[in-house]
Amino acid sequence: MQLEGSCQCGTVRFRVESPHPYPYQRCYCSVCRKTQGGGGYAINLGADHASLRVTGKQHITIYHARLKDPEDARAHRSAAERHFCARCGSALWLYDARWPELVHPFASAIDTPLPEPPDSTHIMLAFKAPWVAVEAGPKDRRHDRYPEESIAEWHARHGLGEEA
């Protein structure tokens, strides 16, 4: 599915091919919550990095979060690049060179109507803010950290996406 997205002010626009366009995975970690998730979580989609086309690239800024798990003695710089519009601050997508074939647009930046997922997966619940109520349905899965199931595997399990 081709996705089109933009920042709030319209300075940055992008399009990308997504074999995994269902906005099902809600991340409650503090980085997602503070950089993108006003409701206490963010939703990343799966897309093909090679297909990413951007207008307004000169207005993009990249942020590498500082991460510190409770068991870590010190914080470290995340390899993941969070891309934002430098003018309005809209979160656009996440890219991580450890998985160069992938890019993860934030569902909130997508202008294309997205399909409704049959259920949701709630991840990084060990790091959610105390004020956040997890609105989970009866079929939803919950994980304190990352699930073993990837975005592609979730789509395949449901018979959704381009592999189905």
PDB file of C-alpha atoms in Angstrom:
ATOM      1  CA  MET A   1       0.000   0.000   0.000  1.00  0.00           C
ATOM      2  CA  GLN A   2       1.375   3.424  -0.860  1.00  0.00           C
ATOM      3  CA  LEU A   3       1.252   5.768   2.114  1.00  0.00           C
ATOM      4  CA  GLU A   4       1.421   9.528   1.883  1.00  0.00           C
ATOM      5  CA  GLY A   5       2.330  11.562   4.902  1.00  0.00           C
ATOM      6  CA  SER A   6       3.234  15.068   5.984  1.00  0.00           C
ATOM      7  CA  CYS A   7       4.049  17.266   8.911  1.00  0.00           C
ATOM      8  CA  GLN A   8       1.391  19.519  10.412  1.00  0.00           C
ATOM      9  CA  CYS A   9       2.604  22.675   8.638  1.00  0.00           C
ATOM     10  CA  GLY A  10       2.994  20.931   5.251  1.00  0.00           C
ATOM     11  CA  THR A  11       6.678  21.801   4.830  1.00  0.00           C
ATOM     12  CA  VAL A  12       7.710  18.119   4.733  1.00  0.00           C
ATOM     13  CA  ARG A  13       5.793  15.583   2.675  1.00  0.00           C
ATOM     14  CA  PHE A  14       6.652  11.970   2.010  1.00  0.00           C
ATOM     15  CA  ARG A  15       5.415   8.787   0.404  1.00  0.00           C
ATOM     16  CA  VAL A  16       6.474   5.225   1.030  1.00  0.00           C
ATOM     17  CA  GLU A  17       5.385   1.692   0.151  1.00  0.00           C
ATOM     18  CA  SER A  18       4.096  -0.249   3.135  1.00  0.00           C
ATOM     19  CA  PRO A  19       3.403  -3.968   3.029  1.00  0.00           C
ATOM     20  CA  HIS A  20       2.386  -3.622   6.705  1.00  0.00           C
ATOM     21  CA  PRO A  21       0.042  -0.618   6.985  1.00  0.00           C
ATOM     22  CA  TYR A  22      -2.183  -1.668   9.896  1.00  0.00           C
ATOM     23  CA  PRO A  23      -1.703   0.679  12.896  1.00  0.00           C
ATOM     24  CA  TYR A  24      -1.913  -2.017  15.548  1.00  0.00           C
ATOM     25  CA  GLN A  25       1.219  -1.689  17.734  1.00  0.00           C
ATOM     26  CA  ARG A  26       1.159   0.895  20.502  1.00  0.00           C
ATOM     27  CA  CYS A  27       4.493   1.715  22.126  1.00  0.00           C
ATOM     28  CA  TYR A  28       4.315   3.190  25.633  1.00  0.00           C
ATOM     29  CA  CYS A  29       8.045   3.803  26.215  1.00  0.00           C
ATOM     30  CA  SER A  30       9.039   7.231  27.473  1.00  0.00           C
ATOM     31  CA  VAL A  31      10.832   8.100  24.223  1.00  0.00           C
ATOM     32  CA  CYS A  32       7.760   7.438  22.068  1.00  0.00           C
ATOM     33  CA  ARG A  33       5.457   9.071  24.603  1.00  0.00           C
ATOM     34  CA  LYS A  34       7.557  12.231  24.890  1.00  0.00           C
ATOM     35  CA  THR A  35       8.551  12.640  21.250  1.00  0.00           C
ATOM     36  CA  GLN A  36       5.370  11.560  19.540  1.00  0.00           C
ATOM     37  CA  GLY A  37       2.588  10.140  21.687  1.00  0.00           C
ATOM     38  CA  GLY A  38       0.361  12.770  23.265  1.00  0.00           C
ATOM     39  CA  GLY A  39      -2.031  10.011  24.362  1.00  0.00           C
ATOM     40  CA  GLY A  40       0.749   8.137  26.124  1.00  0.00           C
ATOM     41  CA  TYR A  41       1.898   5.984  23.207  1.00  0.00           C
ATOM     42  CA  ALA A  42       3.032   6.088  19.574  1.00  0.00           C
ATOM     43  CA  ILE A  43       2.135   3.836  16.663  1.00  0.00           C
ATOM     44  CA  ASN A  44       4.822   2.911  14.126  1.00  0.00           C
ATOM     45  CA  LEU A  45       4.041   1.297  10.781  1.00  0.00           C
ATOM     46  CA  GLY A  46       6.329  -0.920   8.731  1.00  0.00           C
ATOM     47  CA  ALA A  47       7.486   0.283   5.301  1.00  0.00           C
ATOM     48  CA  ASP A  48      10.149  -0.244   2.629  1.00  0.00           C
ATOM     49  CA  HIS A  49      12.985   2.238   3.185  1.00  0.00           C
ATOM     50  CA  ALA A  50      14.110   2.106  -0.466  1.00  0.00           C
ATOM     51  CA  SER A  51      10.699   3.441  -1.535  1.00  0.00           C
ATOM     52  CA  LEU A  52      10.779   6.513   0.752  1.00  0.00           C
ATOM     53  CA  ARG A  53      10.470   9.764  -1.235  1.00  0.00           C
ATOM     54  CA  VAL A  54      10.601  13.078   0.609  1.00  0.00           C
ATOM     55  CA  THR A  55       9.982  16.694  -0.343  1.00  0.00           C
ATOM     56  CA  GLY A  56      11.221  19.357   2.055  1.00  0.00           C
ATOM     57  CA  LYS A  57      14.204  17.261   3.227  1.00  0.00           C
ATOM     58  CA  GLN A  58      16.088  20.414   4.179  1.00  0.00           C
ATOM     59  CA  HIS A  59      13.484  20.996   6.911  1.00  0.00           C
ATOM     60  CA  ILE A  60      14.003  17.638   8.621  1.00  0.00           C
ATOM     61  CA  THR A  61      15.874  17.288  11.869  1.00  0.00           C
ATOM     62  CA  ILE A  62      16.984  13.985  13.379  1.00  0.00           C
ATOM     63  CA  TYR A  63      16.975  13.030  17.027  1.00  0.00           C
ATOM     64  CA  HIS A  64      18.816  10.126  18.663  1.00  0.00           C
ATOM     65  CA  ALA A  65      17.227   9.420  22.034  1.00  0.00           C
ATOM     66  CA  ARG A  66      19.216   8.749  25.183  1.00  0.00           C
ATOM     67  CA  LEU A  67      18.174   5.353  26.556  1.00  0.00           C
ATOM     68  CA  LYS A  68      18.586   3.979  30.041  1.00  0.00           C
ATOM     69  CA  ASP A  69      16.862   0.803  31.087  1.00  0.00           C
ATOM     70  CA  PRO A  70      16.503   0.288  34.865  1.00  0.00           C
ATOM     71  CA  GLU A  71      19.183  -2.425  34.781  1.00  0.00           C
ATOM     72  CA  ASP A  72      21.694  -0.184  32.934  1.00  0.00           C
ATOM     73  CA  ALA A  73      24.309   1.770  34.881  1.00  0.00           C
ATOM     74  CA  ARG A  74      24.463   4.533  32.257  1.00  0.00           C
ATOM     75  CA  ALA A  75      22.377   5.898  29.426  1.00  0.00           C
ATOM     76  CA  HIS A  76      23.442   5.316  25.840  1.00  0.00           C
ATOM     77  CA  ARG A  77      22.631   6.935  22.506  1.00  0.00           C
ATOM     78  CA  SER A  78      19.999   5.096  20.501  1.00  0.00           C
ATOM     79  CA  ALA A  79      20.966   4.000  16.999  1.00  0.00           C
ATOM     80  CA  ALA A  80      17.417   4.786  15.864  1.00  0.00           C
ATOM     81  CA  GLU A  81      16.941   8.081  14.051  1.00  0.00           C
ATOM     82  CA  ARG A  82      13.684   9.865  14.754  1.00  0.00           C
ATOM     83  CA  HIS A  83      12.876  12.278  11.931  1.00  0.00           C
ATOM     84  CA  PHE A  84      10.939  15.475  12.674  1.00  0.00           C
ATOM     85  CA  CYS A  85       9.916  18.625  10.840  1.00  0.00           C
ATOM     86  CA  ALA A  86      12.252  21.357  12.094  1.00  0.00           C
ATOM     87  CA  ARG A  87       9.528  23.992  11.614  1.00  0.00           C
ATOM     88  CA  CYS A  88       6.481  22.521  13.358  1.00  0.00           C
ATOM     89  CA  GLY A  89       8.017  19.619  15.318  1.00  0.00           C
ATOM     90  CA  SER A  90       5.823  16.882  13.822  1.00  0.00           C
ATOM     91  CA  ALA A  91       7.223  13.377  14.250  1.00  0.00           C
ATOM     92  CA  LEU A  92       7.463  11.752  10.811  1.00  0.00           C
ATOM     93  CA  TRP A  93       9.295   8.415  10.859  1.00  0.00           C
ATOM     94  CA  LEU A  94      11.919   6.306  12.582  1.00  0.00           C
ATOM     95  CA  TYR A  95      14.874   4.738  10.771  1.00  0.00           C
ATOM     96  CA  ASP A  96      17.494   2.389  12.212  1.00  0.00           C
ATOM     97  CA  ALA A  97      20.548   1.410  10.126  1.00  0.00           C
ATOM     98  CA  ARG A  98      20.645  -1.980  11.873  1.00  0.00           C
ATOM     99  CA  TRP A  99      17.607  -2.829   9.695  1.00  0.00           C
ATOM    100  CA  PRO A 100      18.397  -0.786   6.547  1.00  0.00           C
ATOM    101  CA  GLU A 101      15.527  -2.205   4.488  1.00  0.00           C
ATOM    102  CA  LEU A 102      12.925  -0.822   6.915  1.00  0.00           C
ATOM    103  CA  VAL A 103      11.527   2.565   7.812  1.00  0.00           C
ATOM    104  CA  HIS A 104       8.782   3.123  10.380  1.00  0.00           C
ATOM    105  CA  PRO A 105       6.454   6.026   9.630  1.00  0.00           C
ATOM    106  CA  PHE A 106       4.454   7.259  12.588  1.00  0.00           C
ATOM    107  CA  ALA A 107       0.772   6.557  11.954  1.00  0.00           C
ATOM    108  CA  SER A 108      -0.030  10.072  13.166  1.00  0.00           C
ATOM    109  CA  ALA A 109       1.894  11.563  10.204  1.00  0.00           C
ATOM    110  CA  ILE A 110       0.068   9.505   7.565  1.00  0.00           C
ATOM    111  CA  ASP A 111      -2.563  11.287   5.466  1.00  0.00           C
ATOM    112  CA  THR A 112      -3.670   8.170   3.579  1.00  0.00           C
ATOM    113  CA  PRO A 113      -6.633   6.439   5.245  1.00  0.00           C
ATOM    114  CA  LEU A 114      -5.229   3.465   7.137  1.00  0.00           C
ATOM    115  CA  PRO A 115      -7.014   0.135   7.559  1.00  0.00           C
ATOM    116  CA  GLU A 116      -8.493  -0.615  10.968  1.00  0.00           C
ATOM    117  CA  PRO A 117      -6.617  -3.400  12.788  1.00  0.00           C
ATOM    118  CA  PRO A 118      -8.578  -6.363  14.172  1.00  0.00           C
ATOM    119  CA  ASP A 119      -6.677  -6.082  17.470  1.00  0.00           C
ATOM    120  CA  SER A 120      -3.767  -4.210  19.018  1.00  0.00           C
ATOM    121  CA  THR A 121      -0.464  -5.062  20.631  1.00  0.00           C
ATOM    122  CA  HIS A 122       0.620  -2.912  23.574  1.00  0.00           C
ATOM    123  CA  ILE A 123       4.400  -2.846  24.036  1.00  0.00           C
ATOM    124  CA  MET A 124       6.890  -1.388  26.503  1.00  0.00           C
ATOM    125  CA  LEU A 125       4.259  -1.328  29.230  1.00  0.00           C
ATOM    126  CA  ALA A 126       6.982  -1.488  31.883  1.00  0.00           C
ATOM    127  CA  PHE A 127       7.808   2.108  30.908  1.00  0.00           C
ATOM    128  CA  LYS A 128       4.350   3.635  30.497  1.00  0.00           C
ATOM    129  CA  ALA A 129       3.464   6.747  32.447  1.00  0.00           C
ATOM    130  CA  PRO A 130       1.274   6.113  35.515  1.00  0.00           C
ATOM    131  CA  TRP A 131      -1.482   8.393  34.163  1.00  0.00           C
ATOM    132  CA  VAL A 132      -1.870   6.368  30.950  1.00  0.00           C
ATOM    133  CA  ALA A 133      -4.835   4.013  30.830  1.00  0.00           C
ATOM    134  CA  VAL A 134      -4.187   1.051  28.536  1.00  0.00           C
ATOM    135  CA  GLU A 135      -7.349   0.623  26.517  1.00  0.00           C
ATOM    136  CA  ALA A 136      -6.901  -2.988  25.508  1.00  0.00           C
ATOM    137  CA  GLY A 137      -9.513  -5.100  23.813  1.00  0.00           C
ATOM    138  CA  PRO A 138     -10.177  -8.748  24.649  1.00  0.00           C
ATOM    139  CA  LYS A 139      -7.950  -9.997  21.787  1.00  0.00           C
ATOM    140  CA  ASP A 140      -5.129  -7.517  22.422  1.00  0.00           C
ATOM    141  CA  ARG A 141      -1.685  -8.656  23.498  1.00  0.00           C
ATOM    142  CA  ARG A 142       0.350  -6.900  26.195  1.00  0.00           C
ATOM    143  CA  HIS A 143       4.125  -6.900  26.642  1.00  0.00           C
ATOM    144  CA  ASP A 144       6.315  -5.311  29.307  1.00  0.00           C
ATOM    145  CA  ARG A 145       9.033  -4.885  26.684  1.00  0.00           C
ATOM    146  CA  TYR A 146       9.248  -5.783  22.998  1.00  0.00           C
ATOM    147  CA  PRO A 147       7.244  -8.734  21.688  1.00  0.00           C
ATOM    148  CA  GLU A 148       8.945 -11.540  19.803  1.00  0.00           C
ATOM    149  CA  GLU A 149       6.443 -11.096  16.975  1.00  0.00           C
ATOM    150  CA  SER A 150       7.558  -8.527  14.379  1.00  0.00           C
ATOM    151  CA  ILE A 151       5.282  -6.112  12.533  1.00  0.00           C
ATOM    152  CA  ALA A 152       5.520  -8.374   9.453  1.00  0.00           C
ATOM    153  CA  GLU A 153       4.713 -11.470  11.519  1.00  0.00           C
ATOM    154  CA  TRP A 154       1.644  -9.808  13.060  1.00  0.00           C
ATOM    155  CA  HIS A 155       0.354  -8.952   9.573  1.00  0.00           C
ATOM    156  CA  ALA A 156       1.022 -12.506   8.350  1.00  0.00           C
ATOM    157  CA  ARG A 157      -0.706 -14.063  11.384  1.00  0.00           C
ATOM    158  CA  HIS A 158      -3.810 -12.015  10.569  1.00  0.00           C
ATOM    159  CA  GLY A 159      -3.634 -12.677   6.810  1.00  0.00           C
ATOM    160  CA  LEU A 160      -3.103  -8.947   6.195  1.00  0.00           C
ATOM    161  CA  GLY A 161      -0.614  -6.971   4.163  1.00  0.00           C
ATOM    162  CA  GLU A 162       1.009  -7.718   0.835  1.00  0.00           C
ATOM    163  CA  GLU A 163       2.250 -11.202   1.820  1.00  0.00           C
ATOM    164  CA  ALA A 164      -1.322 -12.418   2.463  1.00  0.00           C
TER     165      ALA A 164
END
